Amino acid sequence: MFVQITSVDQTQALGEALGRLLEAGDLLMLRGELGAGKTTFAQGIGRGMQVRGQVSSPTFIVARVHPSLVGGPDLIHADAYRITDLEDLETLDLDSTIDECVTIVEWGEGKTEAMSEARLEVDVTRATGGAVKTDGDVIDLEHMDDGRRVITFHPHGQRWEGVIEAAVAEAGLRLE
């Protein structure tokens, strides 16, 4: 099941709608190439959960905790890009808080699946290729990315029954 997105605003709106439905113990794994929109989606989730702080790429920090401002679960946003195996992952100690927080892991495939059988894997993909504008020797990349993405959901476990459909509907999008 997937959604076609046409802008950054739609990506964040879908994340925000999903964020309002997330509960303590939820694990989301975000996959996609650099610049695909994983962090943009996570920013929307943070807004929907009403957490403190700007959700940003945790690449150099590895993991950030965003406390809830409304008494809900905290959001842990982690980046497993530099994590090479399960032993490295254990140093983040994500499993000690998984039951009480919402955990989002970017680049977690092959590393974090064992953390929860009831997880939501989300692929964020963007079109590749396209025409680059040039002005003499100057290359203009500003308009190359038109914001179009495909967000594909891979739910694992009964926890996600109806959740994705509700989030997509709330965001005013169509599930395909």
N, CA and C of each residue as an Amber inpcrd file, in Angstrom:
protein
   528
   0.8380000  -1.1600000   0.0000000   0.0000000   0.0000000   0.0000000
   0.8880000   1.2290000   0.0000000   0.5340000   2.1900000  -0.8460000
   1.3860000   3.3620000  -0.9990000   0.5490000   4.6120000  -1.2550000
   1.2160000   5.7490000  -1.0940000   0.6130000   7.0610000  -1.3190000
   1.5480000   7.8330000  -2.2320000   0.9680000   8.5250000  -3.2010000
   1.7670000   9.4020000  -4.0550000   1.6930000  10.8120000  -3.4840000
   2.8470000  11.3990000  -3.2630000   2.9870000  12.7130000  -2.6520000
   3.4980000  13.6770000  -3.7210000   3.0220000  14.9110000  -3.6860000
   3.4820000  15.8710000  -4.6890000   4.2280000  17.0610000  -4.0990000
   4.4000000  17.1040000  -2.7680000   5.1060000  18.2460000  -2.1730000
   5.6460000  17.8940000  -0.7900000   6.5630000  18.7200000  -0.3160000
   7.0900000  18.5890000   1.0440000   5.9490000  18.7390000   2.0420000
   5.0340000  19.6830000   1.7840000   3.9030000  19.8990000   2.6930000
   3.0500000  18.6460000   2.8410000   2.8210000  17.9190000   1.7510000
   2.0440000  16.6820000   1.8330000   2.8020000  15.5990000   2.6040000
   4.1130000  15.5390000   2.4130000   4.9250000  14.5670000   3.1490000
   4.8050000  14.8280000   4.6410000   4.9230000  16.1040000   5.0330000
   4.8320000  16.4430000   6.4470000   3.4080000  16.2620000   6.9750000
   2.4060000  16.5760000   6.1670000   1.0150000  16.4000000   6.6010000
   0.7020000  14.9280000   6.8560000   1.2000000  14.0440000   6.0080000
   0.9900000  12.6130000   6.2120000   1.7060000  12.1500000   7.4840000
   2.9370000  12.6050000   7.6760000   3.6590000  12.2780000   8.8990000
   2.9380000  12.8070000  10.1330000   2.4170000  14.0150000  10.0540000
   1.6990000  14.6130000  11.1850000   0.4420000  13.8160000  11.5290000
  -0.3130000  13.4270000  10.5050000  -1.5210000  12.6290000  10.7300000
  -1.1640000  11.2880000  11.3670000  -0.0890000  10.6620000  10.9010000
   0.3540000   9.4040000  11.4860000   0.8210000   9.6210000  12.9200000
   1.5460000  10.7070000  13.1490000   2.0490000  11.0120000  14.4860000
   0.9510000  11.1140000  15.5300000  -0.2110000  11.6190000  15.1470000
  -1.3360000  11.7270000  16.0770000  -1.8790000  10.3530000  16.4870000
  -1.5740000   9.3220000  15.6910000  -2.0910000   7.9820000  15.9440000
  -1.0770000   7.0490000  16.6000000   0.1460000   7.5040000  16.7370000
   1.1900000   6.6400000  17.2890000   1.0660000   6.5100000  18.8010000
   1.5410000   5.3680000  19.3000000   1.4580000   5.0390000  20.7220000
   2.8160000   4.5820000  21.2190000   2.9730000   4.6260000  22.5310000
   4.1930000   4.1030000  23.1430000   4.3950000   2.6560000  22.6820000
   5.6150000   2.3330000  22.3260000   5.9380000   0.9830000  21.8580000
   5.9810000   0.8590000  20.3490000   5.5300000   1.8830000  19.6400000
   5.5450000   1.8190000  18.1720000   6.9670000   2.0030000  17.6490000
   7.3370000   1.1650000  16.6930000   8.6290000   1.2370000  16.0220000
   8.3920000   1.4680000  14.5430000   9.0090000   2.5230000  14.0080000
   8.9350000   2.8110000  12.5800000  10.3480000   2.7680000  12.0170000
  10.4990000   2.0760000  10.8990000  11.7720000   2.0360000  10.1940000
  11.5880000   2.7800000   8.8720000  12.3550000   3.8410000   8.6890000
  12.2720000   4.6340000   7.4660000  13.4270000   4.2820000   6.5460000
  13.0750000   3.9810000   5.2940000  14.0850000   3.6400000   4.2850000
  13.9500000   4.6000000   3.1150000  15.0740000   4.8510000   2.4840000
  15.0940000   5.6850000   1.2910000  16.4830000   6.2550000   1.0900000
  16.7520000   6.6710000  -0.1320000  18.0620000   7.2250000  -0.4470000
  18.2460000   8.5740000   0.2390000  19.4720000   9.0580000   0.2380000
  19.7350000  10.4000000   0.7550000  18.8490000  11.4020000   0.0220000
  18.2130000  12.2720000   0.7620000  17.3750000  13.3060000   0.1590000
  15.9920000  12.8430000  -0.2480000  15.6360000  11.6070000   0.0730000
  14.3340000  11.0920000  -0.3350000  13.1870000  11.7230000   0.4460000
  13.4300000  12.0900000   1.7030000  12.3790000  12.7070000   2.5010000
  12.0790000  11.9880000   3.8050000  12.9860000  11.1260000   4.2450000
  12.7720000  10.3960000   5.4960000  12.6500000  11.3600000   6.6760000
  13.5730000  12.3030000   6.7700000  13.5530000  13.2500000   7.8840000
  12.3670000  14.1970000   7.7590000  11.9890000  14.5670000   6.5710000
  10.8020000  15.4080000   6.3650000   9.5640000  14.7010000   6.8970000
   9.4370000  13.4180000   6.6180000   8.3340000  12.6050000   7.1260000
   8.3940000  12.5440000   8.6540000   9.5980000  12.3380000   9.2100000
   9.7740000  12.2810000  10.6690000   9.4260000  13.6240000  11.3170000
   9.7060000  14.7360000  10.6400000   9.3350000  16.0480000  11.1720000
   7.8200000  16.1630000  11.3330000   7.0990000  15.6650000  10.3490000
   5.6480000  15.6660000  10.4450000   5.1720000  14.8180000  11.6090000
   5.7940000  13.6630000  11.8030000   5.4330000  12.7940000  12.9220000
   5.6440000  13.5370000  14.2430000   6.7700000  14.2110000  14.3620000
   7.0520000  14.9740000  15.5770000   6.0070000  16.0450000  15.8400000
   5.5730000  16.7320000  14.7900000   4.5030000  17.7390000  14.9480000
   3.2120000  17.0860000  15.4070000   2.8690000  15.9540000  14.8060000
   1.6440000  15.2630000  15.1760000   1.6770000  14.7460000  16.6050000
   2.8450000  14.3490000  17.0650000   2.9920000  13.8580000  18.4390000
   3.1230000  14.9960000  19.4440000   3.3670000  16.1940000  18.9440000
   3.5600000  17.3830000  19.7800000   4.7360000  17.2040000  20.7400000
   5.9050000  17.0240000  20.1330000   7.1190000  16.8530000  20.9220000
   7.9490000  18.1320000  20.8990000   8.8440000  18.2270000  21.8690000
   9.7090000  19.3980000  21.9770000  10.8830000  19.2880000  21.0000000
  11.2550000  20.4060000  20.4590000  12.4320000  20.4670000  19.6130000
  12.1200000  20.1890000  18.1530000  12.9630000  20.7120000  17.3040000
  12.8430000  20.4970000  15.8690000  13.4110000  19.1290000  15.5190000
  12.5970000  18.2920000  14.9220000  13.0860000  16.9910000  14.4750000
  13.9790000  17.2460000  13.2670000  15.2190000  16.8170000  13.3720000
  16.1620000  17.0000000  12.2710000  16.9360000  15.7080000  12.0890000
  17.7010000  15.6630000  11.0320000  18.4460000  14.4420000  10.7270000
  19.3980000  14.1150000  11.8670000  19.2970000  12.8990000  12.4020000
  20.1870000  12.5120000  13.5020000  21.4970000  11.8990000  13.0350000
  21.8970000  12.1360000  11.7930000  23.0570000  11.4690000  11.2110000
  24.3030000  11.5900000  12.0700000  24.6130000  12.7770000  12.5620000
  25.8590000  12.9540000  13.2950000  25.6730000  12.7680000  14.8020000
  24.4460000  12.8740000  15.2880000  24.1490000  12.6710000  16.7050000
  23.8370000  11.1920000  16.9590000  23.3670000  10.4810000  15.9870000
  22.9560000   9.0820000  15.9510000  21.5500000   8.8980000  16.5300000
  21.2340000   9.4920000  17.6830000  19.8770000   9.3760000  18.2280000
  19.5350000  10.6240000  19.0330000  18.2950000  11.0800000  18.8800000
  17.7930000  12.2320000  19.6290000  16.5040000  11.8360000  20.3190000
  16.2980000  12.3680000  21.5180000  15.0530000  12.1770000  22.2480000
  14.2940000  13.4950000  22.2080000  13.0360000  13.4250000  21.7830000
  12.1510000  14.5840000  21.7590000  11.0270000  14.3250000  22.7590000
  11.0870000  14.9750000  23.9410000  10.0550000  14.7480000  24.9600000
   8.6920000  15.2810000  24.5060000   7.6510000  14.5850000  24.9360000
   6.2890000  15.0100000  24.6270000   5.9640000  16.2890000  25.3960000
   5.2520000  17.1840000  24.7670000   4.7890000  18.4100000  25.4080000
   3.3760000  18.2570000  25.9540000   2.7380000  17.1100000  25.6840000
   1.3230000  16.9370000  26.0370000   1.0630000  15.6690000  26.8520000
   2.0880000  15.1010000  27.4550000   1.9040000  13.9170000  28.2770000
   1.8680000  12.6090000  27.5060000   2.1490000  12.6560000  26.2250000
   2.2000000  11.4360000  25.4160000   3.5880000  10.8200000  25.4830000
   3.8210000   9.8020000  24.6790000   5.1550000   9.1830000  24.6800000
   6.1970000  10.1060000  24.0480000   7.4290000   9.9600000  24.4810000
   8.5330000  10.6840000  23.8670000   8.8080000  10.0760000  22.4970000
   9.4540000  10.8450000  21.6470000   9.8720000  10.3730000  20.3250000
  11.3820000  10.2060000  20.3380000  11.8280000   9.0220000  19.9790000
  13.2640000   8.7840000  19.7890000  13.4850000   8.6560000  18.2920000
  14.3450000   9.4970000  17.7560000  14.6420000   9.5150000  16.3240000
  16.1150000   9.1350000  16.1720000  16.3660000   7.9880000  15.5680000
  17.7210000   7.4580000  15.4620000  18.1110000   7.2500000  14.0040000
  19.4000000   7.2680000  13.7760000  19.9560000   7.0310000  12.4520000
  20.9350000   5.8680000  12.5760000  20.6320000   4.7700000  11.9210000
  21.4800000   3.5740000  12.0160000  22.4450000   3.4660000  10.8390000
  22.6470000   4.5440000  10.0900000  23.5060000   4.5000000   8.9080000
  24.9090000   4.0070000   9.2480000  25.4590000   4.5020000  10.3460000
  26.8200000   4.1280000  10.7250000  26.8730000   2.8560000  11.5750000
  25.7110000   2.3280000  11.9290000  25.6480000   1.0960000  12.7210000
  25.8900000  -0.0750000  11.7750000  26.8750000  -0.8910000  12.0980000
  27.2400000  -1.9680000  11.1760000  26.6290000  -3.3120000  11.5300000
  26.2950000  -3.5150000  12.8190000  25.7410000  -4.8080000  13.2150000
  24.9170000  -4.6540000  14.4860000  24.3370000  -5.7490000  14.9530000
  23.4910000  -5.7160000  16.1390000  24.2640000  -5.2980000  17.3820000
  25.5290000  -5.6200000  17.4470000  26.3440000  -5.2290000  18.6040000
  26.4660000  -3.7080000  18.6770000  26.7110000  -3.0620000  17.5420000
  26.7530000  -1.5960000  17.4990000  25.3990000  -1.0100000  17.8860000
  24.3280000  -1.6410000  17.3900000  22.9790000  -1.1520000  17.6780000
  22.7010000  -1.1950000  19.1780000  23.1930000  -2.2190000  19.8490000
  22.9740000  -2.3360000  21.2900000  23.5700000  -1.1690000  22.0520000
  24.6070000  -0.5220000  21.5230000  25.2050000   0.6190000  22.2180000
  24.2390000   1.8000000  22.2730000  23.2730000   1.8570000  21.3560000
  22.2660000   2.9240000  21.4000000  21.2340000   2.6820000  22.4910000
  21.1130000   1.4360000  22.9430000  20.1960000   1.0650000  24.0220000
  18.7350000   1.3900000  23.6940000  18.3660000   1.2960000  22.4200000
  16.9950000   1.5930000  22.0100000  15.9940000   0.6030000  22.5770000
  16.4230000  -0.6310000  22.7830000  15.4900000  -1.6370000  23.2800000
  15.0490000  -1.3820000  24.7170000  15.8040000  -0.5890000  25.4800000
  15.4220000  -0.3230000  26.8710000  14.2720000   0.6780000  26.9670000
  14.0310000   1.4510000  25.9140000  12.9630000   2.4570000  25.9460000
  11.8490000   2.1600000  24.9460000  11.9720000   1.0900000  24.1970000
  11.0340000   0.8550000  23.0990000   9.5870000   0.7400000  23.5680000
   9.3470000   0.2150000  24.7620000   7.9800000   0.0460000  25.2420000
   7.3410000   1.3470000  25.7100000   8.1490000   2.3530000  26.0320000
   7.6000000   3.5860000  26.5730000   7.6720000   4.7790000  25.6200000
   8.3160000   4.6180000  24.4930000   8.4950000   5.7070000  23.5230000
   8.0050000   5.2710000  22.1500000   7.9090000   6.2360000  21.2500000
   7.7750000   5.9500000  19.8280000   9.1890000   6.0560000  19.2760000
   9.6230000   5.0430000  18.5570000  10.9890000   5.0090000  18.0440000
  10.9640000   5.0100000  16.5230000  11.6670000   5.9710000  15.9400000
  11.8390000   6.0330000  14.4890000  13.3160000   5.7910000  14.2020000
  13.5890000   4.8300000  13.3350000  14.9750000   4.5290000  12.9680000
  15.1150000   4.6780000  11.4570000  15.9840000   5.6000000  11.0460000
  16.3310000   5.7210000   9.6320000  17.4960000   4.7790000   9.3630000
  17.5240000   4.1910000   8.1780000  18.5910000   3.2830000   7.7550000
  18.6670000   2.0600000   8.6650000  17.5530000   1.5680000   9.1530000
  17.5680000   0.4650000  10.1080000  17.4360000  -0.9190000   9.5180000
  17.2210000  -1.0190000   8.2070000  16.9950000  -2.3350000   7.6170000
  18.1730000  -3.2660000   7.8580000  17.8250000  -4.4990000   8.2250000
  18.8380000  -5.4970000   8.5050000  19.4580000  -5.3490000   9.8860000
  18.9950000  -4.3660000  10.6520000  19.5920000  -4.1160000  11.9620000
  18.5470000  -4.0440000  13.0700000  17.3870000  -3.4920000  12.7900000
  16.4280000  -3.2090000  13.8610000  15.1580000  -4.0540000  13.8210000
  15.0290000  -4.9300000  12.8570000  13.8120000  -5.7380000  12.7410000
  13.5350000  -6.5610000  14.0020000  14.5750000  -6.9970000  14.6790000
  14.4020000  -7.8390000  15.8690000  13.8820000  -7.0540000  17.0690000
  13.8720000  -5.7340000  16.9900000  13.4140000  -4.9260000  18.1220000
  11.9160000  -5.0740000  18.3650000  11.1320000  -5.3200000  17.3130000
   9.6830000  -5.4480000  17.4830000   9.0810000  -6.1700000  16.2860000
   8.2300000  -7.1290000  16.5750000   7.5060000  -7.8030000  15.4960000
   6.4040000  -6.9090000  14.9470000   5.9110000  -5.9890000  15.7810000
   4.8310000  -5.0830000  15.3770000   5.4360000  -3.7410000  14.9930000
   6.0810000  -3.7220000  13.8540000   6.7430000  -2.4970000  13.4010000
   6.1230000  -2.0390000  12.0950000   6.3780000  -0.7840000  11.7580000
   5.9280000  -0.2320000  10.4890000   7.1630000   0.1790000   9.7040000
   7.3610000  -0.4720000   8.5660000   8.4590000  -0.1030000   7.6800000
   7.8970000   0.8380000   6.6190000   8.6010000   1.9350000   6.3940000
   8.1340000   2.9620000   5.4700000   9.2390000   3.2500000   4.4650000
   8.9370000   3.0660000   3.1890000   9.8780000   3.4080000   2.1190000
   9.4930000   4.7540000   1.5380000  10.4500000   5.6570000   1.4610000
  10.2370000   6.9590000   0.8360000  11.1190000   6.9920000  -0.3950000
  10.4960000   7.0800000  -1.5680000  11.2720000   7.0870000  -2.8100000
  10.9210000   8.3050000  -3.6380000  11.8840000   8.7730000  -4.3540000
  11.6640000   9.8980000  -5.2670000  12.1400000   9.4970000  -6.6530000
  11.6010000  10.1760000  -7.6170000  11.9990000   9.9020000  -8.9960000
  13.4750000  10.2520000  -9.1770000  14.1170000   9.5120000 -10.0330000
  15.5070000   9.8280000 -10.3640000  15.5570000  10.2390000 -11.8220000
  16.6360000  10.8720000 -12.1770000  16.7620000  11.3540000 -13.5470000
  16.1600000  12.7380000 -13.6680000  15.8090000  13.1180000 -14.8510000
  15.2370000  14.4440000 -15.0690000  16.2160000  15.3430000 -15.7780000
  15.7290000  16.4950000 -16.1540000  16.5570000  17.4480000 -16.8940000
  17.0830000  18.5230000 -15.9560000  18.3490000  18.8390000 -16.0970000
  18.9800000  19.8850000 -15.3100000  19.0850000  21.1240000 -16.1830000
  18.6690000  22.2590000 -15.6360000  18.7950000  23.5180000 -16.3730000
  20.2330000  24.0080000 -16.2860000  20.7080000  24.5550000 -17.3830000
  22.0470000  25.1360000 -17.3840000  21.9770000  26.5370000 -17.9650000
  22.8830000  27.3590000 -17.4850000  23.0280000  28.7090000 -18.0000000
  24.5170000  28.8770000 -18.2800000  24.8930000  28.5520000 -19.4980000
  26.3070000  28.5410000 -19.8270000  26.9820000  27.4020000 -19.0910000
  27.9540000  27.7340000 -18.2550000  28.6690000  26.7190000 -17.4750000
  28.0390000  26.4690000 -16.1000000  26.9770000  27.2290000 -15.7600000
  26.3570000  27.1130000 -14.4440000  25.2220000  26.0900000 -14.5050000
  25.2440000  25.1420000 -13.5690000  24.1960000  24.1230000 -13.4880000
  23.2100000  24.5440000 -12.3980000  21.9190000  24.5850000 -12.7260000
  20.8660000  24.9980000 -11.7950000  20.0820000  23.7680000 -11.3460000
  20.3090000  23.3380000 -10.0980000  19.6160000  22.1730000  -9.5560000
  18.3560000  22.5500000  -8.7720000  18.0850000  23.8400000  -8.6270000
  16.9990000  24.3120000  -7.7770000  15.6490000  23.6770000  -8.1010000
  15.3430000  23.5390000  -9.3720000  14.0180000  23.0590000  -9.7510000
  14.0120000  21.5890000 -10.1820000  15.1190000  20.8980000  -9.9880000
  15.1790000  19.5100000 -10.4270000  14.2900000  18.6030000  -9.5720000
  14.2470000  18.8380000  -8.2470000  13.4120000  18.0290000  -7.3530000
  12.0530000  18.7040000  -7.2400000  11.0420000  18.0760000  -7.8270000
   9.7110000  18.6840000  -7.8400000   8.8540000  18.2970000  -6.6410000
   9.4350000  17.5760000  -5.6650000   8.7040000  17.2210000  -4.4590000
   7.9120000  15.9310000  -4.5460000   7.8650000  15.3220000  -5.7100000
   7.0910000  14.0880000  -5.8650000   7.8090000  12.9200000  -5.1920000
   7.0200000  12.1760000  -4.4080000   7.5330000  11.0160000  -3.7000000
   6.4800000   9.9240000  -3.7190000   6.9110000   8.7110000  -3.5080000
   6.0000000   7.6040000  -3.2510000   6.3630000   7.0970000  -1.8610000
   5.3700000   7.0620000  -0.9840000   5.5710000   6.5620000   0.3730000
   4.8300000   5.2330000   0.4620000   5.6110000   4.1790000   0.6750000
   5.0670000   2.8250000   0.7180000   5.1420000   2.2970000   2.1470000
   4.0260000   1.7500000   2.6050000   3.9320000   1.2340000   3.9730000
   3.9830000  -0.2890000   3.9610000   4.7940000  -0.8390000   4.8530000
   4.9020000  -2.2890000   5.0490000   4.6170000  -2.5640000   6.5200000
   3.3450000  -2.7460000   6.8930000   3.0230000  -2.9810000   8.3000000
   3.3070000  -4.4280000   8.7120000   3.8020000  -4.5880000   9.9180000
   4.0480000  -5.9070000  10.4980000   3.2990000  -5.9700000  11.8200000
   2.3640000  -6.8790000  11.9260000   1.6020000  -7.0390000  13.1570000
   0.2380000  -6.3750000  13.0950000  -0.6440000  -6.7940000  13.9860000
  -2.0160000  -6.2930000  14.0160000  -2.1030000  -4.8470000  14.4760000
  -1.1040000  -4.3540000  15.1510000  -1.1100000  -2.9760000  15.6580000
  -1.4770000  -1.9700000  14.5700000  -1.1020000  -2.2290000  13.3480000
  -1.2220000  -1.2410000  12.2800000  -2.5350000  -1.3260000  11.5120000
  -3.4030000  -2.2770000  11.8730000  -4.6890000  -2.4100000  11.1720000
  -5.5070000  -1.1320000  11.3140000  -5.7980000  -0.4990000  10.2120000
  -6.5970000   0.7160000  10.1780000  -5.8270000   1.9940000  10.4380000
  -4.6180000   1.9070000  10.9910000  -3.8500000   3.1010000  11.3370000
  -3.3980000   3.8530000  10.0900000  -2.8430000   3.1360000   9.1360000
  -2.3370000   3.7780000   7.9270000  -3.4880000   4.4040000   7.1480000
  -4.5840000   3.6670000   7.0200000  -5.7510000   4.1800000   6.2920000
  -6.2760000   5.4570000   6.9470000  -6.3240000   5.4820000   8.2680000
  -6.8150000   6.6680000   8.9840000  -5.8850000   7.8580000   8.7880000
  -4.5800000   7.6280000   8.8440000  -3.6150000   8.7200000   8.6590000
  -3.6880000   9.2860000   7.2510000  -3.7630000   8.4040000   6.2660000
  -3.8240000   8.8490000   4.8700000  -5.0960000   9.6660000   4.6360000
  -6.2170000   9.1990000   5.1720000  -7.4880000   9.9200000   5.0160000
  -7.4250000  11.2740000   5.7030000  -6.8610000  11.3250000   6.9200000
  -6.7630000  12.5960000   7.6410000  -5.8960000  13.5990000   6.8910000
  -4.8690000  13.1050000   6.2180000  -3.9790000  13.9930000   5.4570000
  -4.5870000  14.4100000   4.1190000  -5.7590000  13.8820000   3.8060000
  -6.4190000  14.2370000   2.5470000  -5.7950000  13.6010000   1.3240000
  -5.1630000  12.4590000   1.5370000  -4.4880000  11.7650000   0.4410000
  -5.2260000  10.4860000   0.1190000  -4.7450000   9.7720000  -0.8920000
  -5.4050000   8.5310000  -1.3200000  -4.4030000   7.3860000  -1.2600000
  -4.8200000   6.3150000  -0.6000000  -4.0110000   5.1210000  -0.4960000
  -4.2140000   4.2770000  -1.7490000  -3.1320000   3.8030000  -2.3140000
  -3.2180000   2.9860000  -3.5320000  -2.6550000   1.6120000  -3.2590000
